[in-house]
Short mmCIF file of C-alpha atoms in Angstrom, two decimals:
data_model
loop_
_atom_site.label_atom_id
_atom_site.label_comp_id
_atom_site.label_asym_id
_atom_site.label_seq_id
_atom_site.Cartn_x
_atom_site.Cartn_y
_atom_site.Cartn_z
CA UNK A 1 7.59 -7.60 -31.07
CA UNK A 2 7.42 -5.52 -34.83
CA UNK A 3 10.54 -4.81 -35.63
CA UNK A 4 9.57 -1.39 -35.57
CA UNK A 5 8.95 -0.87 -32.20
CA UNK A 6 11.67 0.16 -29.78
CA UNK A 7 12.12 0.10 -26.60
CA UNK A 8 14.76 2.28 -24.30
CA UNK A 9 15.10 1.64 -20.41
CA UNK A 10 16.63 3.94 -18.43
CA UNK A 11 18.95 2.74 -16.05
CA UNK A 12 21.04 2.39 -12.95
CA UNK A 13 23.00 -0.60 -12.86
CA UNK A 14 22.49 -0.88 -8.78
CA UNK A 15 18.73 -0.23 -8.69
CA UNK A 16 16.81 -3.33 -7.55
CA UNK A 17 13.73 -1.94 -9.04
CA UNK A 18 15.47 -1.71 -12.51
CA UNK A 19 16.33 -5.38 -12.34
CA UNK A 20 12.59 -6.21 -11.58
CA UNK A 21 11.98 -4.50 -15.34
CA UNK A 22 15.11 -6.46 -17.11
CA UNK A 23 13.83 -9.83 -15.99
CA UNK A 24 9.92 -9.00 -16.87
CA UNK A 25 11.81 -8.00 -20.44
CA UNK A 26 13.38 -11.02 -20.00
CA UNK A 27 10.30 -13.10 -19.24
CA UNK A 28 9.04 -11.87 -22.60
CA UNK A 29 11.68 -12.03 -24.38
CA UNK A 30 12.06 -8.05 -25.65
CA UNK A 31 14.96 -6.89 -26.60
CA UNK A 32 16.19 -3.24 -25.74
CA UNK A 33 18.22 -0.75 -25.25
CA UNK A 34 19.63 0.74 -21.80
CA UNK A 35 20.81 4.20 -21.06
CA UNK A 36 22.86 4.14 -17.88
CA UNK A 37 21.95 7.44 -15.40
CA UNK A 38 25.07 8.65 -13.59
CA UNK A 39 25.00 7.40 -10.01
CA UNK A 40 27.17 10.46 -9.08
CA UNK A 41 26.27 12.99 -11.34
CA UNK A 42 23.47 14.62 -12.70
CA UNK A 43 20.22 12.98 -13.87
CA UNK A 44 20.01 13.03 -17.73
CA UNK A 45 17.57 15.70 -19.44
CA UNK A 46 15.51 12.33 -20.72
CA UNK A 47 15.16 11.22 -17.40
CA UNK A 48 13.73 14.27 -16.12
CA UNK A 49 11.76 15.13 -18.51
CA UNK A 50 9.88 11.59 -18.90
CA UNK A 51 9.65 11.31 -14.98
CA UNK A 52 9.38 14.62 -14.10
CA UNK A 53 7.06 13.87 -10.43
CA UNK A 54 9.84 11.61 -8.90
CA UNK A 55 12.79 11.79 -11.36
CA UNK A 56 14.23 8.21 -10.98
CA UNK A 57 14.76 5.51 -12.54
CA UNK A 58 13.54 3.03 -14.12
CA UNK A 59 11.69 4.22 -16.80
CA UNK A 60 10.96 2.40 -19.90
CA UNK A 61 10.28 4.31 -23.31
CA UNK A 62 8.04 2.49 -25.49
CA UNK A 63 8.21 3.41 -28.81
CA UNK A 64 9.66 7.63 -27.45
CA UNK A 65 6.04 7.13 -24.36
CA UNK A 66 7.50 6.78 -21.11
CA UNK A 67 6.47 4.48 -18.48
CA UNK A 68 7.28 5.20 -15.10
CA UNK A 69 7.22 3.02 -11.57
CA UNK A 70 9.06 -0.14 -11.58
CA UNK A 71 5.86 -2.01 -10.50
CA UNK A 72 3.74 0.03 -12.79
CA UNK A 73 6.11 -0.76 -15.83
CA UNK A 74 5.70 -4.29 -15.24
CA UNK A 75 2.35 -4.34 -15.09
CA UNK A 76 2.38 -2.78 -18.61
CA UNK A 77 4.82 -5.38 -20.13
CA UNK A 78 2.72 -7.80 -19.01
CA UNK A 79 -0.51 -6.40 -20.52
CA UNK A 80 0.97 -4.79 -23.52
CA UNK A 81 3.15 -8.27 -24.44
CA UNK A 82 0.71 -10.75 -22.72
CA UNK A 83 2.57 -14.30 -23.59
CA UNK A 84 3.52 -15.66 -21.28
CA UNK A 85 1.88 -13.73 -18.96
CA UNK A 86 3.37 -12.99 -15.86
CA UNK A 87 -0.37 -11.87 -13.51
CA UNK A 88 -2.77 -15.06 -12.94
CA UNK A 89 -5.85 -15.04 -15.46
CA UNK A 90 -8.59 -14.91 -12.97
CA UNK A 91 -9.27 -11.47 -11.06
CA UNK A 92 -9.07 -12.65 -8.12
CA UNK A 93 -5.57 -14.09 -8.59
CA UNK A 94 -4.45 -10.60 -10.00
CA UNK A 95 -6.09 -9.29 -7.27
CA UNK A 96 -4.11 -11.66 -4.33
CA UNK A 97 -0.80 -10.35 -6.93
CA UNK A 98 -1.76 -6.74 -6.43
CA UNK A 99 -2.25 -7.31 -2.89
CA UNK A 100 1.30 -9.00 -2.41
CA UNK A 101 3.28 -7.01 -4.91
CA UNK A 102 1.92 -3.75 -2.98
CA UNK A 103 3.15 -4.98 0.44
CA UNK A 104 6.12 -5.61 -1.07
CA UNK A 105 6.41 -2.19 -2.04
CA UNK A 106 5.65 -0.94 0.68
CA UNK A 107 7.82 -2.80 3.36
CA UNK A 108 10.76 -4.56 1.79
CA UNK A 109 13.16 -1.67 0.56
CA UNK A 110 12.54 0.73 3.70
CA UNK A 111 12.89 -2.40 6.20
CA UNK A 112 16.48 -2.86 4.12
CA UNK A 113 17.14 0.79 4.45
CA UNK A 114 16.30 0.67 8.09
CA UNK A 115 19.52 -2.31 8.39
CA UNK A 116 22.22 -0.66 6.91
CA UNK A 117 21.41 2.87 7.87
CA UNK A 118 21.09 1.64 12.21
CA UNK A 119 23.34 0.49 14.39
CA UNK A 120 23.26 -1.24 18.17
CA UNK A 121 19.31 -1.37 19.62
CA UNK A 122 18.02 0.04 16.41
CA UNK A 123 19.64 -2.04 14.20
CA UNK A 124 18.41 -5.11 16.10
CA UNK A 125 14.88 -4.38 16.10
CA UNK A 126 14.99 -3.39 12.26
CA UNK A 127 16.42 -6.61 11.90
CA UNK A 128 14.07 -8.30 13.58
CA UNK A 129 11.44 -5.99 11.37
CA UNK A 130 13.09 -7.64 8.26
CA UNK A 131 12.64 -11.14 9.04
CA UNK A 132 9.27 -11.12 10.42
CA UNK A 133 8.50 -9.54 6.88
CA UNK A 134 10.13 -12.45 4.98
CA UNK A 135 8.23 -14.55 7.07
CA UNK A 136 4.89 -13.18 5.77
CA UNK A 137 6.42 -13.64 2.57
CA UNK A 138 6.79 -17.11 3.07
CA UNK A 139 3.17 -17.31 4.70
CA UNK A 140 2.28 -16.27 1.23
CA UNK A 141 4.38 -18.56 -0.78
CA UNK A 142 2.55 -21.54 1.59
CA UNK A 143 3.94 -25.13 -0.09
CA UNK A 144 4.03 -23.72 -3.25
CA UNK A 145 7.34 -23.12 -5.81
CA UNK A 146 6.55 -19.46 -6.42
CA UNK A 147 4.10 -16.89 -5.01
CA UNK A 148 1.29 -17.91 -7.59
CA UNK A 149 1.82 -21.10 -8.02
CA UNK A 150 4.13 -23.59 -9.66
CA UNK A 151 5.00 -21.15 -12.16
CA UNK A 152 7.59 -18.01 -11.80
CA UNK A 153 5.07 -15.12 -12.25
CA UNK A 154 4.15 -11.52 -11.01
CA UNK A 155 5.17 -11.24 -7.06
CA UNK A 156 8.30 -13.04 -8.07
CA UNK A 157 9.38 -10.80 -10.44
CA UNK A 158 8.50 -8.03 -8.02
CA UNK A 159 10.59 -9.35 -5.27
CA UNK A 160 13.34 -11.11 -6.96
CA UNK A 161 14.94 -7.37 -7.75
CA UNK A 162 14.99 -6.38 -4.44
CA UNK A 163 17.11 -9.19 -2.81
CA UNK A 164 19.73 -8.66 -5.14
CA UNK A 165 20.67 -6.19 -1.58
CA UNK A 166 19.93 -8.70 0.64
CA UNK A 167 23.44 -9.62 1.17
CA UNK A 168 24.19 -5.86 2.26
CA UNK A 169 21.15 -6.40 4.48
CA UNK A 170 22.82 -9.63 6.13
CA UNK A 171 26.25 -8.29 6.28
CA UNK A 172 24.98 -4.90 8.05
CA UNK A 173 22.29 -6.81 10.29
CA UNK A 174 24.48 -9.75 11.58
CA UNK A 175 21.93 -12.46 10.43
CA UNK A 176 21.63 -14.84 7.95
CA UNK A 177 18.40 -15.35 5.43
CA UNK A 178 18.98 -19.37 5.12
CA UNK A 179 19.08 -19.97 8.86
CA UNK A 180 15.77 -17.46 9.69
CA UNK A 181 14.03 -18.11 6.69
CA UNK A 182 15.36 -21.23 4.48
CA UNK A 183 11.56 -21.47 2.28
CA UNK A 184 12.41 -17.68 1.65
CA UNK A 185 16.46 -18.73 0.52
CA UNK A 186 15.37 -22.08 -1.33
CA UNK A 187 12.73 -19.39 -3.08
CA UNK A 188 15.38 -16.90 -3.92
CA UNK A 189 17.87 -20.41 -5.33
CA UNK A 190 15.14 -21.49 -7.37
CA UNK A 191 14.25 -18.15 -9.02
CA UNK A 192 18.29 -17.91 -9.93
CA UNK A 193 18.22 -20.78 -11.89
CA UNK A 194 15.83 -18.95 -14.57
CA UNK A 195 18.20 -17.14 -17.40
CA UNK A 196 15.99 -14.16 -16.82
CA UNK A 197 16.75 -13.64 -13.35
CA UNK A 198 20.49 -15.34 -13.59
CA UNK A 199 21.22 -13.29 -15.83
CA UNK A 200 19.81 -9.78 -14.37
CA UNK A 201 20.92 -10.32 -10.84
CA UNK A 202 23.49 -7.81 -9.60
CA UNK A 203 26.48 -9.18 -8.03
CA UNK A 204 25.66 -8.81 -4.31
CA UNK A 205 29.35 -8.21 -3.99
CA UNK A 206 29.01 -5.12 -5.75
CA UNK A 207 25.45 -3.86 -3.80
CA UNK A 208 27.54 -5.04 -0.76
CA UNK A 209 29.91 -2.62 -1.60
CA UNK A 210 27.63 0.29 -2.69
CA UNK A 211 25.38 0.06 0.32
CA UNK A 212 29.16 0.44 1.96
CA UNK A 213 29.48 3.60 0.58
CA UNK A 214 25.68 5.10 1.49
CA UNK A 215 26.30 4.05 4.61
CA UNK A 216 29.82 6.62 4.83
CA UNK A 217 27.71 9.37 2.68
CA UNK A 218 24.54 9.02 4.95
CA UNK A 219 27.53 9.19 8.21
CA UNK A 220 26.84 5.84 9.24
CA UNK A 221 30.33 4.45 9.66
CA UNK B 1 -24.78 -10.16 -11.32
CA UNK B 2 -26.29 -13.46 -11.18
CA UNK B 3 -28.18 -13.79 -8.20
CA UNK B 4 -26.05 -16.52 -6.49
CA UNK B 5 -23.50 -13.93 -5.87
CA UNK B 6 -22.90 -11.98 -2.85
CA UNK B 7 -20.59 -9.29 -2.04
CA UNK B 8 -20.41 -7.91 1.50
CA UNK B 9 -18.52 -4.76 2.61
CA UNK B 10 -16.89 -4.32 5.51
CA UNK B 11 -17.41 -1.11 6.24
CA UNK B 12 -16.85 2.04 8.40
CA UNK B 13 -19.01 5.18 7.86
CA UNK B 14 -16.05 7.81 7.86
CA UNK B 15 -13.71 5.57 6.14
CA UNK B 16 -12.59 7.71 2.62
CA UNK B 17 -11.10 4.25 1.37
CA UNK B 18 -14.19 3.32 1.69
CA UNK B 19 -16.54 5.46 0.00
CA UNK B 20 -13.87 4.86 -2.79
CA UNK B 21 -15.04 1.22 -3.08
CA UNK B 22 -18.88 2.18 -2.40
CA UNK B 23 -18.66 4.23 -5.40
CA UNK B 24 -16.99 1.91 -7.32
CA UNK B 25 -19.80 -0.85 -6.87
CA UNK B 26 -22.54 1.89 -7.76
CA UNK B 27 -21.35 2.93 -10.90
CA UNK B 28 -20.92 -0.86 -11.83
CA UNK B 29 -25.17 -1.45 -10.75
CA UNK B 30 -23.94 -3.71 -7.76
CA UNK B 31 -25.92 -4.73 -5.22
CA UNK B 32 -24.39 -5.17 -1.35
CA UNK B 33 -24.78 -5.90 2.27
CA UNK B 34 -22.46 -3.79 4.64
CA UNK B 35 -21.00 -4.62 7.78
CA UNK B 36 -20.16 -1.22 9.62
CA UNK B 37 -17.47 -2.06 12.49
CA UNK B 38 -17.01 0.09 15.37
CA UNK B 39 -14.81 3.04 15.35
CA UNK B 40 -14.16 2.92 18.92
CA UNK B 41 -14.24 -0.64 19.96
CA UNK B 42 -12.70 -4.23 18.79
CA UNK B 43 -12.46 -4.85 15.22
CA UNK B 44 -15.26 -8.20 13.98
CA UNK B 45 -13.51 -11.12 14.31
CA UNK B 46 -14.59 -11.16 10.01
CA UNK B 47 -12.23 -8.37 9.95
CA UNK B 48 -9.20 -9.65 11.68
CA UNK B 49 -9.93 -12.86 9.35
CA UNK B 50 -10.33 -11.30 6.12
CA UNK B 51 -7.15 -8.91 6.03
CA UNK B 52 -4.83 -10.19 8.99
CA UNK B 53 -1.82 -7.67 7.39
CA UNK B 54 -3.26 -4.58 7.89
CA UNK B 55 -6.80 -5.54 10.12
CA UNK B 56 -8.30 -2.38 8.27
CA UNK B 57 -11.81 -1.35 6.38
CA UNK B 58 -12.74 -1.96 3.73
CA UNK B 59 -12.87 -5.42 2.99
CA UNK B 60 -14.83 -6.75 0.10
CA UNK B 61 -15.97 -10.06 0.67
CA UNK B 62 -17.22 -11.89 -2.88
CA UNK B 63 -18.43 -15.03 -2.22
CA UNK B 64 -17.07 -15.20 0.61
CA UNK B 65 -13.64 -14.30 -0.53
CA UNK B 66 -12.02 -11.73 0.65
CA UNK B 67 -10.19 -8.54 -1.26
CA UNK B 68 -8.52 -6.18 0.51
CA UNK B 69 -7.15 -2.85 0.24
CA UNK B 70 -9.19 -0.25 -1.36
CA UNK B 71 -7.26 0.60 -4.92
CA UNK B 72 -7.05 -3.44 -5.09
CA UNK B 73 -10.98 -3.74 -4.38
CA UNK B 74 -11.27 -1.37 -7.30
CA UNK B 75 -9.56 -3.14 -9.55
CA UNK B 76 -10.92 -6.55 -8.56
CA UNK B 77 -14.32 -4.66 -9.45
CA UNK B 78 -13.50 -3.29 -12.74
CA UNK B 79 -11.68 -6.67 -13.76
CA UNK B 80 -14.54 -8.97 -12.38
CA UNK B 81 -17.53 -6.96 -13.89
CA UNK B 82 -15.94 -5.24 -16.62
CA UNK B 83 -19.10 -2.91 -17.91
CA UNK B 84 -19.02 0.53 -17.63
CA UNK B 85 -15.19 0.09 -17.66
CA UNK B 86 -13.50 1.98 -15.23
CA UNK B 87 -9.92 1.77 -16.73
CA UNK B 88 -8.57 2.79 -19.79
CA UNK B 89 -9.11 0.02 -22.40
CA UNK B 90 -4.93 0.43 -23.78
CA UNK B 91 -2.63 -0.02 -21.66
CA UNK B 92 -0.94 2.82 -22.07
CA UNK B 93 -3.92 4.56 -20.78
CA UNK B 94 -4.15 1.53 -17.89
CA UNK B 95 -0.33 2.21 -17.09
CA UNK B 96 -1.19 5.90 -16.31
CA UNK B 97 -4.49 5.87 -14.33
CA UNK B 98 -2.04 3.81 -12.45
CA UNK B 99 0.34 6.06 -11.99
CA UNK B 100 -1.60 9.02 -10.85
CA UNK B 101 -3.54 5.86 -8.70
CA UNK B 102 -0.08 5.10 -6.98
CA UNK B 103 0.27 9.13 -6.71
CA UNK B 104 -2.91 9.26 -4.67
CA UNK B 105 -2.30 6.98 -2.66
CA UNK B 106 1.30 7.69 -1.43
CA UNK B 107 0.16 11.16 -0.81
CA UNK B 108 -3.06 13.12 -1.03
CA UNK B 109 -4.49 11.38 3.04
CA UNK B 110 -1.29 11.44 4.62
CA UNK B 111 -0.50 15.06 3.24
CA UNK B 112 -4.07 16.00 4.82
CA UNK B 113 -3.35 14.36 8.16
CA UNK B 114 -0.04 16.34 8.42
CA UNK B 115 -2.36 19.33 8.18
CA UNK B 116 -4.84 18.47 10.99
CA UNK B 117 -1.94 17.09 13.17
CA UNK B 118 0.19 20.81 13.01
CA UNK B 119 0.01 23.84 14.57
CA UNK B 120 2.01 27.19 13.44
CA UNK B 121 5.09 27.04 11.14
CA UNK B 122 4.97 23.40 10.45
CA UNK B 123 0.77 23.75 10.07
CA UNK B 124 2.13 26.31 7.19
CA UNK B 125 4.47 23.81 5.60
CA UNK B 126 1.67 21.52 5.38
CA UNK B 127 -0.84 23.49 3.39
CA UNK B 128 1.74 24.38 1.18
CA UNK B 129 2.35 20.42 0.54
CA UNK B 130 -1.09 19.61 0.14
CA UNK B 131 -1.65 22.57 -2.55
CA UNK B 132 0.92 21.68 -4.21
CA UNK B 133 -0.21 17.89 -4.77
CA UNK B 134 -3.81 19.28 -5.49
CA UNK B 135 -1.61 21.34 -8.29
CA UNK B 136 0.05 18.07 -9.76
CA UNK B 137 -3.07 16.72 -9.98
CA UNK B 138 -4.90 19.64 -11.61
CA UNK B 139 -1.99 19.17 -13.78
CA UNK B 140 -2.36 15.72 -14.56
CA UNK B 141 -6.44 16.41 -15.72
CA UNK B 142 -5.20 19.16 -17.54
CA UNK B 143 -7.96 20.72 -19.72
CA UNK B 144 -9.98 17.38 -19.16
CA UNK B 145 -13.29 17.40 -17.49
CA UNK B 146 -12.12 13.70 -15.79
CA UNK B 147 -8.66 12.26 -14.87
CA UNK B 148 -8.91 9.98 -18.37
CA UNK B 149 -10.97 12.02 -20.35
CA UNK B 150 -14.60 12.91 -21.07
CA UNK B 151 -15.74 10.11 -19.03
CA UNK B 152 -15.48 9.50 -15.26
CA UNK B 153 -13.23 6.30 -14.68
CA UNK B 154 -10.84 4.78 -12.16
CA UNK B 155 -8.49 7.41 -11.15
CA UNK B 156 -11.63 9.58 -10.33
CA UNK B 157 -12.87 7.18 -8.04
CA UNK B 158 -9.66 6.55 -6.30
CA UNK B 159 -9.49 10.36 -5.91
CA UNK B 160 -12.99 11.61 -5.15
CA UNK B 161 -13.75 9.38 -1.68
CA UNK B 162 -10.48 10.94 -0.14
CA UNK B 163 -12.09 14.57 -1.21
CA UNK B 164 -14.60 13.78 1.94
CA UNK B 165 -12.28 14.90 3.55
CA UNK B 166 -11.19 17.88 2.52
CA UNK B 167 -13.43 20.41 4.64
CA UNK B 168 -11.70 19.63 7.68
CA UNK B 169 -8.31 20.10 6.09
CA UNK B 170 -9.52 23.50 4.69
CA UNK B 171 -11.25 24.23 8.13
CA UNK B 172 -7.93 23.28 10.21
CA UNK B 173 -5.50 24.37 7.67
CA UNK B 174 -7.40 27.66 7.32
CA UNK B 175 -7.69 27.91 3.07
CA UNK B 176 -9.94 27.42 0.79
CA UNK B 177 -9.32 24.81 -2.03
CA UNK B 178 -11.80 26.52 -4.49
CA UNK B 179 -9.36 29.48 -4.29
CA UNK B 180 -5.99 27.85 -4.19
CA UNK B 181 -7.05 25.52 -6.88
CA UNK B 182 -10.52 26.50 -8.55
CA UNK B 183 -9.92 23.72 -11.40
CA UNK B 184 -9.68 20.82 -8.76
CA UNK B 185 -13.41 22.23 -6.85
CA UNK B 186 -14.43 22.12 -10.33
CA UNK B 187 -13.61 18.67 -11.01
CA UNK B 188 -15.22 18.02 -7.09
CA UNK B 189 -18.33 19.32 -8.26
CA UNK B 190 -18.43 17.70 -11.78
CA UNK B 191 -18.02 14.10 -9.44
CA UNK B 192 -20.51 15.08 -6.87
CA UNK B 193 -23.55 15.87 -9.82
CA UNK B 194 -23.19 11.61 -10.36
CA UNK B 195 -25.46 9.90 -8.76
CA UNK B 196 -22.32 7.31 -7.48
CA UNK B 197 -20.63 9.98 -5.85
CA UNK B 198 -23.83 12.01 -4.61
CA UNK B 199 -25.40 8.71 -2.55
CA UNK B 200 -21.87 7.93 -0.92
CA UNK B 201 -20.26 11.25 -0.74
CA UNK B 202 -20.12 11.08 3.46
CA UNK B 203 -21.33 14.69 4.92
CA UNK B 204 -18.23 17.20 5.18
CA UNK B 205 -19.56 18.29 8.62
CA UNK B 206 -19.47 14.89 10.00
CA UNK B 207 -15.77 14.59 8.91
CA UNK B 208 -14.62 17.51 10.36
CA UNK B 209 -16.61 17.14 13.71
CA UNK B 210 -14.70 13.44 13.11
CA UNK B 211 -11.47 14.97 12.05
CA UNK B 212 -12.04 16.80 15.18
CA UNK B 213 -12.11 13.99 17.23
CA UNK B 214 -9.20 12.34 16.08
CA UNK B 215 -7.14 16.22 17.33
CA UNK B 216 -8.37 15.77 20.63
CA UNK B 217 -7.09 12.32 20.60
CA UNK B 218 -3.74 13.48 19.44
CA UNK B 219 -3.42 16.24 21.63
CA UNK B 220 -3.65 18.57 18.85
CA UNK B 221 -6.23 20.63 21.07
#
């Protein structure tokens, strides 16, 4: 990257969709700078003013232009800083990316949400919700190392954030991800060994412990 | 296209997501068969096959191949015959037609199905959501004549199929969009002069007699 270009992230240290952007940074090997929001407190003027729709994070400033949508912003680190790239070269690979990355998106976080947030009937069938999406997941992943191939890429970055709560998820549900889904937890080991996700990956103690606390604000426990 | 090609739709007259993709292929030259499923009865086994997630229209088959879900099936087009180019050529300008992409599609059809689904107070609430989304948006074109400029492109055709629409919202919800938002049935009617738009736009009378349909179903009336 020119040494003149700069690049600012703005931050939560608990978001799983923030630690999908660190490791694509990662991946690339940019350096930048973070600005942490205050969980508790207001949301900065920057943040607000450079995601004004949804006003969360992450959002990555490239050079003062803010990018917005954890998917979206990796997407544009991966076209803006193309080596290595991250998406397959052929369309319809990107295309079979896109297609897993949105179902991701759309079913992973909110099935999570659905654990910790339930309790006796309801809590058992949004368990049961959760692991029949991981094993779609690992439909998709087939015999292969990662989701396109033998080479960490796009879904993997994409998903990778979010488990960094799927201890939370296990603790809440009463299950555990190695004994429902061990291709989905030998996944998950293999992706830690990279430095970009090793060293990005939230200490599921700590999401443990702050999915603790929504529960008591949200009246759960 | 060379002639060895073949792209089939899977199809289904009313379907918005759709006419997104039909649009899409016409403003690329594309020639394609169609295979319209039935509203009422079993979904094609071809169907159930191609996109075993979701078992929805459309379905682009290429080769064979099948891409699903209709913001995907326009990028697979745009990617895979890249002249006219639908997207922004930086990707800055790709990272925002995204956004306001991802925008659409979290809430412009389900905003309009909470209008034909209510009755009274909440019927009120509603309109009020859907005008204000039709406001962002007018926002995001700003003094533009198209979503990225001076040229229709991708975030117009993601938009303009779901504007089919948009009668029976008006007709159930009991405004008028040229009056709440006289910029966005500008835009409408700036779409609707290309021929694209013009030979797919599905009749606004046969949506709302469809829309209709669908409130019996629900018990609506």
């Amino acid at each position: 990257m020119p040494t003149n270009e700069e690049l600012l992230l703005l931050d939560l240290w608990v978001s799983p969709f923030s630690t999908r952007v660190k490791i694509a940074l990662a991946e690339k090997g940019l350096s930048y700078k973070t600005q942490e929001e205050d969980v508790l407190g207001g949301k900065s003027d920057l943040l607000l003013k450079s995601n004004p729709l949804y006003a969360k994070v992450p959002v990555l400033l490239h050079n003062g232009k803010p990018v917005v949508e954890s998917t979206n912003i990796v997407y544009y680190i991966d076209e803006t800083w193309p080596s290595p790239q991250l998406l397959p070269a052929c369309s319809y690979g990107k295309s079979t990316a896109r297609f897993w990355a949105d179902f991701i998106d759309k079913k992973v976080f909110d099935a999570g949400r659905n654990i910790w947030q339930s309790k006796g009937e309801e809590l058992e069938a949004a368990k049961n919700e959760f692991i029949d999406i991981l094993k779609k997941l690992e439909g998709a992943m087939g015999d292969k190392d990662y989701f396109g191939g033998d080479k960490f890429g796009f879904v993997d970055v994409i998903l990778i954030g979010l488990t960094t709560w799927f201890y939370a998820y296990e603790k809440y549900g009463g299950f555990k991800i190695e004994k429902e889904c061990p291709k989905f937890a030998a996944w998950v080991n293999r992706c830690k060994e990279r430095d970009s996700v090793a060293k990005n990956y939230i200490d599921p103690e700590r999401t443990h412990e702050f999915v603790g606390l929504l529960r008591k604000m949200h009246g759960v426990e």
